[in-house]
GROMACS .gro file of C-alpha atoms in nm:
model
  201
    1UNK     CA    1 -12.160  12.456   4.099
    2UNK     CA    2 -12.295  12.131   3.965
    3UNK     CA    3 -12.583  11.893   3.991
    4UNK     CA    4 -12.656  11.552   3.838
    5UNK     CA    5 -12.973  11.376   3.724
    6UNK     CA    6 -13.036  11.023   3.593
    7UNK     CA    7 -13.295  10.967   3.326
    8UNK     CA    8 -13.422  10.645   3.158
    9UNK     CA    9 -13.371  10.783   2.810
   10UNK     CA   10 -13.593  10.780   2.502
   11UNK     CA   11 -13.777  10.562   2.253
   12UNK     CA   12 -13.632  10.227   2.151
   13UNK     CA   13 -13.598  10.309   1.778
   14UNK     CA   14 -13.364  10.600   1.798
   15UNK     CA   15 -12.986  10.565   1.770
   16UNK     CA   16 -12.793  10.694   2.060
   17UNK     CA   17 -12.548  10.934   1.900
   18UNK     CA   18 -12.564  10.987   1.521
   19UNK     CA   19 -12.905  11.090   1.421
   20UNK     CA   20 -13.020  11.101   1.045
   21UNK     CA   21 -13.086  11.448   0.919
   22UNK     CA   22 -12.892  11.640   1.184
   23UNK     CA   23 -12.660  11.893   1.038
   24UNK     CA   24 -12.291  11.848   1.082
   25UNK     CA   25 -12.260  12.175   1.251
   26UNK     CA   26 -12.471  12.472   1.376
   27UNK     CA   27 -12.342  12.827   1.288
   28UNK     CA   28 -12.163  13.038   1.539
   29UNK     CA   29 -12.327  13.346   1.668
   30UNK     CA   30 -12.255  13.601   1.942
   31UNK     CA   31 -12.440  13.420   2.220
   32UNK     CA   32 -12.467  13.050   2.138
   33UNK     CA   33 -12.186  12.794   2.105
   34UNK     CA   34 -12.095  12.609   1.793
   35UNK     CA   35 -12.142  12.227   1.824
   36UNK     CA   36 -12.166  11.932   1.581
   37UNK     CA   37 -12.387  11.627   1.548
   38UNK     CA   38 -12.598  11.529   1.851
   39UNK     CA   39 -12.437  11.793   2.084
   40UNK     CA   40 -12.538  12.049   1.817
   41UNK     CA   41 -12.892  11.909   1.807
   42UNK     CA   42 -12.919  11.928   2.181
   43UNK     CA   43 -12.783  12.279   2.193
   44UNK     CA   44 -13.041  12.388   1.925
   45UNK     CA   45 -13.325  12.240   2.122
   46UNK     CA   46 -13.244  12.376   2.474
   47UNK     CA   47 -13.077  12.716   2.400
   48UNK     CA   48 -13.414  12.903   2.336
   49UNK     CA   49 -13.569  12.771   2.662
   50UNK     CA   50 -13.264  12.860   2.868
   51UNK     CA   51 -13.257  13.214   2.718
   52UNK     CA   52 -13.634  13.260   2.798
   53UNK     CA   53 -13.574  13.199   3.166
   54UNK     CA   54 -13.265  13.420   3.194
   55UNK     CA   55 -12.970  13.183   3.122
   56UNK     CA   56 -12.726  13.134   2.830
   57UNK     CA   57 -12.593  12.800   2.707
   58UNK     CA   58 -12.203  12.786   2.720
   59UNK     CA   59 -12.144  12.421   2.610
   60UNK     CA   60 -12.291  12.085   2.560
   61UNK     CA   61 -12.072  11.772   2.585
   62UNK     CA   62 -12.163  11.404   2.571
   63UNK     CA   63 -11.936  11.178   2.763
   64UNK     CA   64 -11.940  10.788   2.749
   65UNK     CA   65 -12.146  10.549   2.534
   66UNK     CA   66 -12.310  10.281   2.752
   67UNK     CA   67 -12.488  10.530   2.985
   68UNK     CA   68 -12.388  10.869   2.835
   69UNK     CA   69 -12.359  11.173   3.052
   70UNK     CA   70 -12.497  11.496   2.888
   71UNK     CA   71 -12.297  11.777   3.035
   72UNK     CA   72 -12.458  12.126   3.012
   73UNK     CA   73 -12.255  12.429   3.098
   74UNK     CA   74 -12.446  12.754   3.138
   75UNK     CA   75 -12.424  13.114   3.252
   76UNK     CA   76 -12.679  13.354   3.395
   77UNK     CA   77 -12.768  13.609   3.138
   78UNK     CA   78 -12.704  13.895   3.397
   79UNK     CA   79 -12.350  13.747   3.453
   80UNK     CA   80 -12.399  13.695   3.824
   81UNK     CA   81 -12.269  13.356   3.963
   82UNK     CA   82 -12.470  13.041   3.894
   83UNK     CA   83 -12.625  12.907   4.205
   84UNK     CA   84 -12.751  12.554   4.300
   85UNK     CA   85 -13.104  12.676   4.249
   86UNK     CA   86 -13.008  12.795   3.900
   87UNK     CA   87 -12.864  12.458   3.818
   88UNK     CA   88 -13.180  12.288   3.933
   89UNK     CA   89 -13.401  12.508   3.716
   90UNK     CA   90 -13.165  12.444   3.421
   91UNK     CA   91 -13.174  12.069   3.487
   92UNK     CA   92 -13.556  12.067   3.504
   93UNK     CA   93 -13.596  12.259   3.178
   94UNK     CA   94 -13.328  12.047   2.989
   95UNK     CA   95 -13.479  11.721   3.105
   96UNK     CA   96 -13.830  11.833   2.995
   97UNK     CA   97 -13.709  11.938   2.653
   98UNK     CA   98 -13.501  11.628   2.594
   99UNK     CA   99 -13.777  11.394   2.717
  100UNK     CA  100 -14.011  11.537   2.451
  101UNK     CA  101 -13.766  11.535   2.158
  102UNK     CA  102 -13.609  11.207   2.280
  103UNK     CA  103 -13.269  11.234   2.104
  104UNK     CA  104 -13.089  10.971   2.322
  105UNK     CA  105 -13.245  10.622   2.312
  106UNK     CA  106 -13.071  10.476   2.619
  107UNK     CA  107 -13.053  10.575   2.986
  108UNK     CA  108 -12.849  10.888   3.034
  109UNK     CA  109 -12.727  11.114   3.312
  110UNK     CA  110 -12.763  11.494   3.296
  111UNK     CA  111 -12.493  11.704   3.454
  112UNK     CA  112 -12.540  12.085   3.486
  113UNK     CA  113 -12.260  12.317   3.596
  114UNK     CA  114 -12.135  12.667   3.573
  115UNK     CA  115 -11.850  12.756   3.334
  116UNK     CA  116 -11.605  12.832   3.612
  117UNK     CA  117 -11.318  13.078   3.598
  118UNK     CA  118 -11.096  12.906   3.348
  119UNK     CA  119 -11.401  12.858   3.127
  120UNK     CA  120 -11.407  12.723   2.774
  121UNK     CA  121 -11.445  12.977   2.497
  122UNK     CA  122 -11.725  12.856   2.283
  123UNK     CA  123 -11.910  13.170   2.170
  124UNK     CA  124 -11.802  13.488   1.999
  125UNK     CA  125 -11.903  13.689   2.308
  126UNK     CA  126 -11.656  13.477   2.519
  127UNK     CA  127 -11.365  13.555   2.298
  128UNK     CA  128 -11.456  13.928   2.306
  129UNK     CA  129 -11.538  13.946   2.679
  130UNK     CA  130 -11.201  13.776   2.775
  131UNK     CA  131 -10.979  13.957   2.533
  132UNK     CA  132 -10.644  14.024   2.694
  133UNK     CA  133 -10.647  13.704   2.893
  134UNK     CA  134 -10.448  13.386   2.812
  135UNK     CA  135 -10.592  13.076   2.647
  136UNK     CA  136 -10.494  12.734   2.543
  137UNK     CA  137 -10.631  12.617   2.211
  138UNK     CA  138 -10.646  12.276   2.042
  139UNK     CA  139 -10.708  12.281   1.664
  140UNK     CA  140 -10.842  12.015   1.429
  141UNK     CA  141 -10.673  12.188   1.136
  142UNK     CA  142 -10.314  12.301   1.189
  143UNK     CA  143 -10.197  12.664   1.143
  144UNK     CA  144  -9.976  12.750   0.841
  145UNK     CA  145  -9.669  12.675   1.066
  146UNK     CA  146  -9.806  12.319   1.132
  147UNK     CA  147  -9.917  12.374   1.496
  148UNK     CA  148 -10.237  12.227   1.638
  149UNK     CA  149 -10.190  12.323   2.004
  150UNK     CA  150 -10.148  12.700   2.078
  151UNK     CA  151 -10.110  12.913   2.390
  152UNK     CA  152 -10.169  13.286   2.349
  153UNK     CA  153 -10.350  13.606   2.440
  154UNK     CA  154 -10.707  13.636   2.318
  155UNK     CA  155 -10.760  13.943   2.100
  156UNK     CA  156 -11.135  13.894   2.013
  157UNK     CA  157 -11.345  13.725   1.754
  158UNK     CA  158 -11.620  13.772   1.497
  159UNK     CA  159 -11.858  13.509   1.362
  160UNK     CA  160 -11.595  13.369   1.126
  161UNK     CA  161 -11.290  13.341   1.338
  162UNK     CA  162 -11.101  13.414   1.666
  163UNK     CA  163 -10.778  13.607   1.681
  164UNK     CA  164 -10.489  13.521   1.911
  165UNK     CA  165 -10.148  13.671   1.979
  166UNK     CA  166  -9.903  13.395   2.038
  167UNK     CA  167  -9.601  13.415   2.287
  168UNK     CA  168  -9.374  13.457   1.983
  169UNK     CA  169  -9.565  13.787   1.910
  170UNK     CA  170  -9.721  13.641   1.593
  171UNK     CA  171 -10.101  13.715   1.553
  172UNK     CA  172 -10.306  13.424   1.416
  173UNK     CA  173 -10.668  13.423   1.290
  174UNK     CA  174 -10.841  13.076   1.378
  175UNK     CA  175 -11.162  12.990   1.192
  176UNK     CA  176 -11.412  12.861   1.452
  177UNK     CA  177 -11.464  12.551   1.244
  178UNK     CA  178 -11.098  12.465   1.290
  179UNK     CA  179 -11.105  12.501   1.675
  180UNK     CA  180 -11.156  12.175   1.867
  181UNK     CA  181 -11.153  12.331   2.209
  182UNK     CA  182 -11.030  12.665   2.367
  183UNK     CA  183 -11.008  12.733   2.733
  184UNK     CA  184 -10.890  13.020   2.954
  185UNK     CA  185 -10.572  12.969   3.146
  186UNK     CA  186 -10.611  13.027   3.521
  187UNK     CA  187 -10.398  13.337   3.609
  188UNK     CA  188 -10.403  13.593   3.882
  189UNK     CA  189 -10.510  13.855   3.627
  190UNK     CA  190 -10.808  13.632   3.530
  191UNK     CA  191 -10.909  13.571   3.895
  192UNK     CA  192 -10.902  13.939   3.965
  193UNK     CA  193 -11.106  14.018   3.659
  194UNK     CA  194 -11.375  13.766   3.736
  195UNK     CA  195 -11.409  13.848   4.111
  196UNK     CA  196 -11.763  13.937   4.223
  197UNK     CA  197 -11.766  14.293   4.365
  198UNK     CA  198 -11.877  14.331   4.725
  199UNK     CA  199 -12.241  14.417   4.767
  200UNK     CA  200 -12.330  14.780   4.828
  201UNK     CA  201 -12.431  14.868   5.186
   0.00000   0.00000   0.00000
């Protein structure tokens, strides 16, 4: 589920991506994703509002430079599927918040979507919820064996690191700060685990 919205952007004196005084990263916690730079600033701005109306932020991504697209990925807090109405509510809230804070100086496009089945793993709760399922992980810092791209079974996470069992049987602990991206692999087991149960009569 996805909707798009075009906006004219913010004030003329603000740089489009690297903002002075923004921390390099925002701490990982159980329910919010870790992001850096402007993506982290946007996450910090919009997450409380989303939570107040029954949603959880999964990921913020900014694509492109001339007319950037701000991609917002979200879940419903009650774990039911995200609908078009949900995406519209999220879009309106995010637009209102960003229009006030004005972090992007140029025109930009807002894109709101659900996380999908083969979702990114961005929060501690994602790593724990999908323990036992297969994931692909790209690292900024290689493992002790020199690998920066891994595939393995998710074993869980805490606020410091995620744990994965590789196909070789080796178990590795990956600091969240070293993970560039992590995403579930679409398998029959994952599809079955995420199927919506039929409504009771």
